[in-house]
Amino acid sequence: MEIRVLGPLVAQLEHTSVVPSAAKPRQVLALLALHPGQVVTVSTLLDELWGDAPPRTAPATLQTYIRQLRRMLAAALDPSGVRGPKDVLCTRYGGYALDVSAAVDATEFQRLCVTGQTALREGADAEASQLLHRALALWRGPALADVQIGRALEVETLRLEETRLCALDGRIEADLRLGRHAALLGELTALAAQHPLHETVHAQLMLALYRSGRTSHALSAYQRLRRSLIRELALEPSPRLQRLHQAILESDPGLELPDSVMIGARVRAAGRLIPAST
């Protein structure tokens, strides 16, 4: 079974979609898909579907949604197979569980993020960049983009989005350490515009601009962030950003890449300019 939640919801069994068109059964499937193999309690499902105002018939209606999902599973399953719909969407004590053997994209995303961030902390920058690139490539848009979101799914989608932003920060940090500042400028400029109060993004943009020989643009980026923070939050940039700003003003040698990284970057750039032999 293929399940993808990092974008529009995809759930396929034997190459057949089992995503219902109705909003509330789709919510039930989405919440179960985010916890593969784990019990999602009836109370959590009721809270997701109706919040603080469940109708008197809510438990019976939930059972109807479960039956609808099982009918879709039954239509997709091989009738001669050993597993039936109740083996895939299982009733457990206090709730239900989706018993799937295939990896969910969110689970793979979390695994790649953990290993990528570990590599970054250990200074394995190339490995960290590769792992975090792979993690971010799993995203096809906002998580559960075509699913109605209740309270339980809101928590899950916010968690996934926060993890995505951390992975993006880590991947850019790894790429900066590898001397890829020039290639990052377009991406960082767009991110800074999308997140005008995000200090890490602005710090990365300032450093990339400075290392690309655009000191005045780096200082302008700081001033834009400072104006946004004062206007929106009545706050000055953090001491970390202020120290970076001062280091740029002083052309602090500590902002430059180590010589070994610079040499490697120049070798890679030269290699791209040499045509392949025929």
PDB file of C-alpha atoms in Angstrom:
ATOM      1  CA  MET A   1       0.000   0.000   0.000  1.00  0.00           C
ATOM      2  CA  GLU A   2       1.333   3.415  -0.965  1.00  0.00           C
ATOM      3  CA  ILE A   3       0.533   6.343   1.310  1.00  0.00           C
ATOM      4  CA  ARG A   4       1.664   9.920   0.776  1.00  0.00           C
ATOM      5  CA  VAL A   5       0.641  12.839   2.969  1.00  0.00           C
ATOM      6  CA  LEU A   6       3.337  15.414   2.101  1.00  0.00           C
ATOM      7  CA  GLY A   7       1.072  17.139  -0.417  1.00  0.00           C
ATOM      8  CA  PRO A   8      -2.374  16.009  -1.597  1.00  0.00           C
ATOM      9  CA  LEU A   9      -3.417  12.773   0.127  1.00  0.00           C
ATOM     10  CA  VAL A  10      -2.528   9.638  -1.826  1.00  0.00           C
ATOM     11  CA  ALA A  11      -3.486   6.142  -0.649  1.00  0.00           C
ATOM     12  CA  GLN A  12      -3.287   3.341  -3.178  1.00  0.00           C
ATOM     13  CA  LEU A  13      -3.789  -0.366  -2.737  1.00  0.00           C
ATOM     14  CA  GLU A  14      -2.870  -2.629  -5.633  1.00  0.00           C
ATOM     15  CA  HIS A  15      -2.512   0.551  -7.756  1.00  0.00           C
ATOM     16  CA  THR A  16      -6.116   1.532  -6.944  1.00  0.00           C
ATOM     17  CA  SER A  17      -6.899   4.712  -5.032  1.00  0.00           C
ATOM     18  CA  VAL A  18      -8.698   4.192  -1.726  1.00  0.00           C
ATOM     19  CA  VAL A  19      -9.048   7.893  -0.915  1.00  0.00           C
ATOM     20  CA  PRO A  20     -12.735   8.756  -0.443  1.00  0.00           C
ATOM     21  CA  SER A  21     -14.178  11.859  -2.066  1.00  0.00           C
ATOM     22  CA  ALA A  22     -16.276  12.866   0.961  1.00  0.00           C
ATOM     23  CA  ALA A  23     -14.512  15.231   3.350  1.00  0.00           C
ATOM     24  CA  LYS A  24     -14.947  13.493   6.707  1.00  0.00           C
ATOM     25  CA  PRO A  25     -14.026   9.933   5.641  1.00  0.00           C
ATOM     26  CA  ARG A  26     -10.979  11.503   3.985  1.00  0.00           C
ATOM     27  CA  GLN A  27     -10.072  13.105   7.344  1.00  0.00           C
ATOM     28  CA  VAL A  28     -10.354   9.731   9.059  1.00  0.00           C
ATOM     29  CA  LEU A  29      -8.058   8.093   6.507  1.00  0.00           C
ATOM     30  CA  ALA A  30      -5.551  10.955   6.724  1.00  0.00           C
ATOM     31  CA  LEU A  31      -5.319  10.741  10.513  1.00  0.00           C
ATOM     32  CA  LEU A  32      -4.894   6.969  10.421  1.00  0.00           C
ATOM     33  CA  ALA A  33      -2.277   7.287   7.645  1.00  0.00           C
ATOM     34  CA  LEU A  34      -0.189   9.641   9.794  1.00  0.00           C
ATOM     35  CA  HIS A  35       0.022   6.931  12.478  1.00  0.00           C
ATOM     36  CA  PRO A  36       0.591   3.700  10.519  1.00  0.00           C
ATOM     37  CA  GLY A  37       0.366   0.641  12.719  1.00  0.00           C
ATOM     38  CA  GLN A  38      -0.680   2.715  15.726  1.00  0.00           C
ATOM     39  CA  VAL A  39      -4.085   2.944  17.385  1.00  0.00           C
ATOM     40  CA  VAL A  40      -5.917   6.214  16.838  1.00  0.00           C
ATOM     41  CA  THR A  41      -8.533   6.410  19.546  1.00  0.00           C
ATOM     42  CA  VAL A  42     -12.207   6.961  18.887  1.00  0.00           C
ATOM     43  CA  SER A  43     -12.097  10.130  21.008  1.00  0.00           C
ATOM     44  CA  THR A  44      -9.267  11.540  18.867  1.00  0.00           C
ATOM     45  CA  LEU A  45     -11.192  10.786  15.679  1.00  0.00           C
ATOM     46  CA  LEU A  46     -14.382  12.350  17.060  1.00  0.00           C
ATOM     47  CA  ASP A  47     -12.456  15.453  18.125  1.00  0.00           C
ATOM     48  CA  GLU A  48     -10.891  15.710  14.662  1.00  0.00           C
ATOM     49  CA  LEU A  49     -14.228  15.433  12.894  1.00  0.00           C
ATOM     50  CA  TRP A  50     -16.459  17.565  15.120  1.00  0.00           C
ATOM     51  CA  GLY A  51     -14.351  19.371  17.730  1.00  0.00           C
ATOM     52  CA  ASP A  52     -16.274  20.539  20.773  1.00  0.00           C
ATOM     53  CA  ALA A  53     -19.700  20.075  19.182  1.00  0.00           C
ATOM     54  CA  PRO A  54     -20.099  16.421  18.140  1.00  0.00           C
ATOM     55  CA  PRO A  55     -23.654  15.407  17.260  1.00  0.00           C
ATOM     56  CA  ARG A  56     -25.381  12.802  19.388  1.00  0.00           C
ATOM     57  CA  THR A  57     -24.954  10.321  16.541  1.00  0.00           C
ATOM     58  CA  ALA A  58     -21.196  10.966  16.161  1.00  0.00           C
ATOM     59  CA  PRO A  59     -19.955   7.487  17.279  1.00  0.00           C
ATOM     60  CA  ALA A  60     -22.378   5.729  14.924  1.00  0.00           C
ATOM     61  CA  THR A  61     -21.461   8.108  12.097  1.00  0.00           C
ATOM     62  CA  LEU A  62     -17.772   7.375  12.662  1.00  0.00           C
ATOM     63  CA  GLN A  63     -18.494   3.654  12.337  1.00  0.00           C
ATOM     64  CA  THR A  64     -20.237   4.409   9.039  1.00  0.00           C
ATOM     65  CA  TYR A  65     -17.099   6.174   7.781  1.00  0.00           C
ATOM     66  CA  ILE A  66     -14.971   3.180   8.819  1.00  0.00           C
ATOM     67  CA  ARG A  67     -17.297   0.850   6.889  1.00  0.00           C
ATOM     68  CA  GLN A  68     -17.051   3.117   3.828  1.00  0.00           C
ATOM     69  CA  LEU A  69     -13.240   2.997   3.957  1.00  0.00           C
ATOM     70  CA  ARG A  70     -13.301  -0.784   4.318  1.00  0.00           C
ATOM     71  CA  ARG A  71     -15.579  -1.122   1.293  1.00  0.00           C
ATOM     72  CA  MET A  72     -13.045   0.857  -0.756  1.00  0.00           C
ATOM     73  CA  LEU A  73     -10.256  -1.362   0.552  1.00  0.00           C
ATOM     74  CA  ALA A  74     -12.242  -4.483  -0.277  1.00  0.00           C
ATOM     75  CA  ALA A  75     -12.760  -3.299  -3.851  1.00  0.00           C
ATOM     76  CA  ALA A  76      -9.002  -2.767  -4.254  1.00  0.00           C
ATOM     77  CA  LEU A  77      -7.805  -5.956  -2.555  1.00  0.00           C
ATOM     78  CA  ASP A  78      -7.250  -9.214  -4.392  1.00  0.00           C
ATOM     79  CA  PRO A  79     -10.282 -11.307  -3.391  1.00  0.00           C
ATOM     80  CA  SER A  80      -8.110 -14.415  -3.345  1.00  0.00           C
ATOM     81  CA  GLY A  81      -5.572 -12.812  -1.015  1.00  0.00           C
ATOM     82  CA  VAL A  82      -5.083 -13.717   2.629  1.00  0.00           C
ATOM     83  CA  ARG A  83      -5.753 -10.182   3.875  1.00  0.00           C
ATOM     84  CA  GLY A  84      -9.171  -8.636   3.953  1.00  0.00           C
ATOM     85  CA  PRO A  85     -10.226  -5.023   4.561  1.00  0.00           C
ATOM     86  CA  LYS A  86     -10.503  -5.598   8.321  1.00  0.00           C
ATOM     87  CA  ASP A  87      -6.884  -6.762   8.303  1.00  0.00           C
ATOM     88  CA  VAL A  88      -5.805  -3.471   6.731  1.00  0.00           C
ATOM     89  CA  LEU A  89      -8.083  -1.129   8.682  1.00  0.00           C
ATOM     90  CA  CYS A  90      -8.139  -2.912  12.011  1.00  0.00           C
ATOM     91  CA  THR A  91     -10.408  -2.456  14.990  1.00  0.00           C
ATOM     92  CA  ARG A  92      -8.307  -2.177  18.136  1.00  0.00           C
ATOM     93  CA  TYR A  93      -9.183  -1.630  21.776  1.00  0.00           C
ATOM     94  CA  GLY A  94     -10.407   1.961  21.992  1.00  0.00           C
ATOM     95  CA  GLY A  95      -9.916   2.827  18.344  1.00  0.00           C
ATOM     96  CA  TYR A  96      -8.641   1.867  14.903  1.00  0.00           C
ATOM     97  CA  ALA A  97      -5.292   1.301  13.215  1.00  0.00           C
ATOM     98  CA  LEU A  98      -4.111   1.238   9.619  1.00  0.00           C
ATOM     99  CA  ASP A  99      -1.916  -1.841   9.275  1.00  0.00           C
ATOM    100  CA  VAL A 100       0.250  -1.165   6.237  1.00  0.00           C
ATOM    101  CA  SER A 101       3.612  -2.644   5.324  1.00  0.00           C
ATOM    102  CA  ALA A 102       4.588   0.084   2.850  1.00  0.00           C
ATOM    103  CA  ALA A 103       6.474   3.139   4.106  1.00  0.00           C
ATOM    104  CA  VAL A 104       4.529   6.371   4.462  1.00  0.00           C
ATOM    105  CA  ASP A 105       6.338   9.360   2.946  1.00  0.00           C
ATOM    106  CA  ALA A 106       6.101  11.252   6.262  1.00  0.00           C
ATOM    107  CA  THR A 107       7.887   8.383   8.031  1.00  0.00           C
ATOM    108  CA  GLU A 108      10.668   8.363   5.427  1.00  0.00           C
ATOM    109  CA  PHE A 109      10.885  12.155   5.673  1.00  0.00           C
ATOM    110  CA  GLN A 110      11.378  11.992   9.444  1.00  0.00           C
ATOM    111  CA  ARG A 111      14.050   9.288   9.086  1.00  0.00           C
ATOM    112  CA  LEU A 112      16.025  11.281   6.524  1.00  0.00           C
ATOM    113  CA  CYS A 113      15.737  14.431   8.647  1.00  0.00           C
ATOM    114  CA  VAL A 114      17.129  12.713  11.740  1.00  0.00           C
ATOM    115  CA  THR A 115      20.077  11.165   9.888  1.00  0.00           C
ATOM    116  CA  GLY A 116      20.708  14.400   7.960  1.00  0.00           C
ATOM    117  CA  GLN A 117      20.726  16.583  11.075  1.00  0.00           C
ATOM    118  CA  THR A 118      23.021  14.086  12.808  1.00  0.00           C
ATOM    119  CA  ALA A 119      25.454  14.260   9.879  1.00  0.00           C
ATOM    120  CA  LEU A 120      25.328  18.069  10.032  1.00  0.00           C
ATOM    121  CA  ARG A 121      26.167  18.098  13.747  1.00  0.00           C
ATOM    122  CA  GLU A 122      29.072  15.734  13.112  1.00  0.00           C
ATOM    123  CA  GLY A 123      30.475  17.943  10.346  1.00  0.00           C
ATOM    124  CA  ALA A 124      29.680  15.520   7.497  1.00  0.00           C
ATOM    125  CA  ASP A 125      28.376  18.393   5.390  1.00  0.00           C
ATOM    126  CA  ALA A 126      28.176  16.658   2.004  1.00  0.00           C
ATOM    127  CA  GLU A 127      26.267  13.728   3.503  1.00  0.00           C
ATOM    128  CA  ALA A 128      23.962  16.094   5.407  1.00  0.00           C
ATOM    129  CA  SER A 129      23.219  18.087   2.268  1.00  0.00           C
ATOM    130  CA  GLN A 130      22.407  14.937   0.296  1.00  0.00           C
ATOM    131  CA  LEU A 131      20.147  13.452   2.989  1.00  0.00           C
ATOM    132  CA  LEU A 132      18.250  16.678   3.617  1.00  0.00           C
ATOM    133  CA  HIS A 133      17.853  17.282  -0.122  1.00  0.00           C
ATOM    134  CA  ARG A 134      16.244  13.832  -0.364  1.00  0.00           C
ATOM    135  CA  ALA A 135      13.985  14.551   2.603  1.00  0.00           C
ATOM    136  CA  LEU A 136      12.730  17.831   1.173  1.00  0.00           C
ATOM    137  CA  ALA A 137      12.198  16.300  -2.278  1.00  0.00           C
ATOM    138  CA  LEU A 138       9.442  14.121  -0.793  1.00  0.00           C
ATOM    139  CA  TRP A 139       7.210  17.179  -0.420  1.00  0.00           C
ATOM    140  CA  ARG A 140       4.689  17.830  -3.221  1.00  0.00           C
ATOM    141  CA  GLY A 141       2.990  20.851  -1.636  1.00  0.00           C
ATOM    142  CA  PRO A 142       1.488  21.619   1.788  1.00  0.00           C
ATOM    143  CA  ALA A 143       0.866  18.506   3.860  1.00  0.00           C
ATOM    144  CA  LEU A 144      -2.618  17.068   3.248  1.00  0.00           C
ATOM    145  CA  ALA A 145      -3.330  19.926   0.860  1.00  0.00           C
ATOM    146  CA  ASP A 146      -6.695  18.504  -0.221  1.00  0.00           C
ATOM    147  CA  VAL A 147      -7.933  17.355   3.204  1.00  0.00           C
ATOM    148  CA  GLN A 148     -10.206  19.270   5.552  1.00  0.00           C
ATOM    149  CA  ILE A 149      -8.192  19.927   8.709  1.00  0.00           C
ATOM    150  CA  GLY A 150      -9.543  19.521  12.226  1.00  0.00           C
ATOM    151  CA  ARG A 151      -7.738  19.884  15.534  1.00  0.00           C
ATOM    152  CA  ALA A 152      -5.803  16.614  15.486  1.00  0.00           C
ATOM    153  CA  LEU A 153      -4.668  17.010  11.879  1.00  0.00           C
ATOM    154  CA  GLU A 154      -3.741  20.632  12.523  1.00  0.00           C
ATOM    155  CA  VAL A 155      -1.269  19.514  15.190  1.00  0.00           C
ATOM    156  CA  GLU A 156       0.202  16.931  12.822  1.00  0.00           C
ATOM    157  CA  THR A 157       0.513  19.261   9.838  1.00  0.00           C
ATOM    158  CA  LEU A 158       2.103  21.984  11.978  1.00  0.00           C
ATOM    159  CA  ARG A 159       4.612  19.448  13.300  1.00  0.00           C
ATOM    160  CA  LEU A 160       5.468  18.320   9.787  1.00  0.00           C
ATOM    161  CA  GLU A 161       5.818  21.889   8.529  1.00  0.00           C
ATOM    162  CA  GLU A 162       8.083  22.835  11.432  1.00  0.00           C
ATOM    163  CA  THR A 163      10.241  19.780  10.722  1.00  0.00           C
ATOM    164  CA  ARG A 164      10.339  20.753   7.046  1.00  0.00           C
ATOM    165  CA  LEU A 165      11.573  24.253   7.918  1.00  0.00           C
ATOM    166  CA  CYS A 166      14.254  22.790  10.211  1.00  0.00           C
ATOM    167  CA  ALA A 167      15.354  20.443   7.426  1.00  0.00           C
ATOM    168  CA  LEU A 168      15.498  23.367   5.010  1.00  0.00           C
ATOM    169  CA  ASP A 169      17.593  25.411   7.454  1.00  0.00           C
ATOM    170  CA  GLY A 170      19.931  22.449   7.907  1.00  0.00           C
ATOM    171  CA  ARG A 171      20.267  21.777   4.197  1.00  0.00           C
ATOM    172  CA  ILE A 172      21.101  25.415   3.470  1.00  0.00           C
ATOM    173  CA  GLU A 173      23.587  25.447   6.346  1.00  0.00           C
ATOM    174  CA  ALA A 174      25.298  22.367   4.893  1.00  0.00           C
ATOM    175  CA  ASP A 175      25.392  23.929   1.426  1.00  0.00           C
ATOM    176  CA  LEU A 176      26.869  27.145   2.842  1.00  0.00           C
ATOM    177  CA  ARG A 177      29.597  25.144   4.547  1.00  0.00           C
ATOM    178  CA  LEU A 178      30.312  23.476   1.194  1.00  0.00           C
ATOM    179  CA  GLY A 179      30.875  26.828  -0.516  1.00  0.00           C
ATOM    180  CA  ARG A 180      27.617  26.891  -2.493  1.00  0.00           C
ATOM    181  CA  HIS A 181      26.683  30.428  -1.427  1.00  0.00           C
ATOM    182  CA  ALA A 182      26.279  31.794  -4.960  1.00  0.00           C
ATOM    183  CA  ALA A 183      23.891  29.006  -5.954  1.00  0.00           C
ATOM    184  CA  LEU A 184      21.801  29.663  -2.834  1.00  0.00           C
ATOM    185  CA  LEU A 185      21.178  33.368  -3.423  1.00  0.00           C
ATOM    186  CA  GLY A 186      17.962  33.015  -5.430  1.00  0.00           C
ATOM    187  CA  GLU A 187      16.442  30.510  -3.028  1.00  0.00           C
ATOM    188  CA  LEU A 188      17.403  32.504   0.063  1.00  0.00           C
ATOM    189  CA  THR A 189      16.095  35.771  -1.399  1.00  0.00           C
ATOM    190  CA  ALA A 190      12.719  34.132  -2.025  1.00  0.00           C
ATOM    191  CA  LEU A 191      12.654  32.561   1.453  1.00  0.00           C
ATOM    192  CA  ALA A 192      13.460  35.874   3.108  1.00  0.00           C
ATOM    193  CA  ALA A 193      10.556  37.494   1.248  1.00  0.00           C
ATOM    194  CA  GLN A 194       8.216  34.663   2.299  1.00  0.00           C
ATOM    195  CA  HIS A 195       9.390  34.722   5.927  1.00  0.00           C
ATOM    196  CA  PRO A 196      10.186  38.381   6.719  1.00  0.00           C
ATOM    197  CA  LEU A 197      10.648  37.664  10.466  1.00  0.00           C
ATOM    198  CA  HIS A 198      12.687  34.433  10.163  1.00  0.00           C
ATOM    199  CA  GLU A 199      16.115  35.330  11.566  1.00  0.00           C
ATOM    200  CA  THR A 200      17.928  32.154  10.491  1.00  0.00           C
ATOM    201  CA  VAL A 201      16.903  32.618   6.854  1.00  0.00           C
ATOM    202  CA  HIS A 202      18.049  36.247   6.915  1.00  0.00           C
ATOM    203  CA  ALA A 203      21.337  35.295   8.577  1.00  0.00           C
ATOM    204  CA  GLN A 204      21.968  32.711   5.862  1.00  0.00           C
ATOM    205  CA  LEU A 205      21.080  35.230   3.161  1.00  0.00           C
ATOM    206  CA  MET A 206      23.400  37.844   4.677  1.00  0.00           C
ATOM    207  CA  LEU A 207      26.280  35.362   4.800  1.00  0.00           C
ATOM    208  CA  ALA A 208      25.673  34.138   1.237  1.00  0.00           C
ATOM    209  CA  LEU A 209      25.571  37.727  -0.046  1.00  0.00           C
ATOM    210  CA  TYR A 210      28.739  38.666   1.830  1.00  0.00           C
ATOM    211  CA  ARG A 211      30.650  35.630   0.543  1.00  0.00           C
ATOM    212  CA  SER A 212      29.466  36.484  -2.981  1.00  0.00           C
ATOM    213  CA  GLY A 213      31.078  39.921  -2.733  1.00  0.00           C
ATOM    214  CA  ARG A 214      27.804  41.777  -2.182  1.00  0.00           C
ATOM    215  CA  THR A 215      28.442  43.380   1.182  1.00  0.00           C
ATOM    216  CA  SER A 216      26.020  46.288   0.679  1.00  0.00           C
ATOM    217  CA  HIS A 217      23.205  43.858  -0.155  1.00  0.00           C
ATOM    218  CA  ALA A 218      23.997  41.835   2.967  1.00  0.00           C
ATOM    219  CA  LEU A 219      23.724  44.975   5.099  1.00  0.00           C
ATOM    220  CA  SER A 220      20.463  45.925   3.371  1.00  0.00           C
ATOM    221  CA  ALA A 221      19.037  42.485   4.171  1.00  0.00           C
ATOM    222  CA  TYR A 222      19.790  43.084   7.846  1.00  0.00           C
ATOM    223  CA  GLN A 223      18.083  46.474   7.789  1.00  0.00           C
ATOM    224  CA  ARG A 224      14.963  45.007   6.148  1.00  0.00           C
ATOM    225  CA  LEU A 225      14.768  42.336   8.827  1.00  0.00           C
ATOM    226  CA  ARG A 226      15.295  44.914  11.583  1.00  0.00           C
ATOM    227  CA  ARG A 227      12.513  47.156  10.245  1.00  0.00           C
ATOM    228  CA  SER A 228      10.127  44.181  10.012  1.00  0.00           C
ATOM    229  CA  LEU A 229      10.882  43.033  13.560  1.00  0.00           C
ATOM    230  CA  ILE A 230      10.407  46.517  15.004  1.00  0.00           C
ATOM    231  CA  ARG A 231       7.205  47.130  13.050  1.00  0.00           C
ATOM    232  CA  GLU A 232       5.594  43.732  13.720  1.00  0.00           C
ATOM    233  CA  LEU A 233       6.954  42.748  17.145  1.00  0.00           C
ATOM    234  CA  ALA A 234       8.584  45.898  18.579  1.00  0.00           C
ATOM    235  CA  LEU A 235      11.816  43.892  18.850  1.00  0.00           C
ATOM    236  CA  GLU A 236      15.411  44.386  17.751  1.00  0.00           C
ATOM    237  CA  PRO A 237      17.220  41.534  15.970  1.00  0.00           C
ATOM    238  CA  SER A 238      18.705  38.917  18.274  1.00  0.00           C
ATOM    239  CA  PRO A 239      22.284  39.292  19.567  1.00  0.00           C
ATOM    240  CA  ARG A 240      23.315  36.580  17.088  1.00  0.00           C
ATOM    241  CA  LEU A 241      22.089  38.670  14.147  1.00  0.00           C
ATOM    242  CA  GLN A 242      23.615  41.818  15.575  1.00  0.00           C
ATOM    243  CA  ARG A 243      26.983  40.094  15.882  1.00  0.00           C
ATOM    244  CA  LEU A 244      26.752  38.902  12.275  1.00  0.00           C
ATOM    245  CA  HIS A 245      25.875  42.439  11.157  1.00  0.00           C
ATOM    246  CA  GLN A 246      28.870  43.835  13.014  1.00  0.00           C
ATOM    247  CA  ALA A 247      31.167  41.147  11.598  1.00  0.00           C
ATOM    248  CA  ILE A 248      30.064  42.063   8.064  1.00  0.00           C
ATOM    249  CA  LEU A 249      30.713  45.764   8.782  1.00  0.00           C
ATOM    250  CA  GLU A 250      34.212  44.867   9.959  1.00  0.00           C
ATOM    251  CA  SER A 251      34.882  42.345   7.135  1.00  0.00           C
ATOM    252  CA  ASP A 252      35.644  39.777   9.818  1.00  0.00           C
ATOM    253  CA  PRO A 253      37.904  37.033   8.356  1.00  0.00           C
ATOM    254  CA  GLY A 254      35.901  34.514  10.387  1.00  0.00           C
ATOM    255  CA  LEU A 255      33.063  34.893   7.876  1.00  0.00           C
ATOM    256  CA  GLU A 256      35.154  33.478   5.056  1.00  0.00           C
ATOM    257  CA  LEU A 257      35.182  29.822   4.115  1.00  0.00           C
ATOM    258  CA  PRO A 258      38.156  27.667   5.169  1.00  0.00           C
ATOM    259  CA  ASP A 259      40.825  27.458   2.461  1.00  0.00           C
ATOM    260  CA  SER A 260      40.188  23.737   1.936  1.00  0.00           C
ATOM    261  CA  VAL A 261      36.543  24.414   1.121  1.00  0.00           C
ATOM    262  CA  MET A 262      37.409  27.300  -1.185  1.00  0.00           C
ATOM    263  CA  ILE A 263      39.912  25.177  -3.094  1.00  0.00           C
ATOM    264  CA  GLY A 264      37.367  22.383  -3.471  1.00  0.00           C
ATOM    265  CA  ALA A 265      34.712  24.840  -4.696  1.00  0.00           C
ATOM    266  CA  ARG A 266      37.123  26.305  -7.274  1.00  0.00           C
ATOM    267  CA  VAL A 267      38.040  22.820  -8.505  1.00  0.00           C
ATOM    268  CA  ARG A 268      34.364  21.906  -8.919  1.00  0.00           C
ATOM    269  CA  ALA A 269      33.664  25.171 -10.743  1.00  0.00           C
ATOM    270  CA  ALA A 270      36.621  24.618 -13.069  1.00  0.00           C
ATOM    271  CA  GLY A 271      35.424  21.099 -13.795  1.00  0.00           C
ATOM    272  CA  ARG A 272      32.055  22.436 -14.929  1.00  0.00           C
ATOM    273  CA  LEU A 273      33.795  24.712 -17.418  1.00  0.00           C
ATOM    274  CA  ILE A 274      35.806  21.888 -18.999  1.00  0.00           C
ATOM    275  CA  PRO A 275      33.811  20.105 -21.724  1.00  0.00           C
ATOM    276  CA  ALA A 276      33.460  16.357 -21.410  1.00  0.00           C
ATOM    277  CA  SER A 277      35.760  14.364 -23.663  1.00  0.00           C
ATOM    278  CA  THR A 278      34.147  12.759 -26.691  1.00  0.00           C
TER     279      THR A 278
END
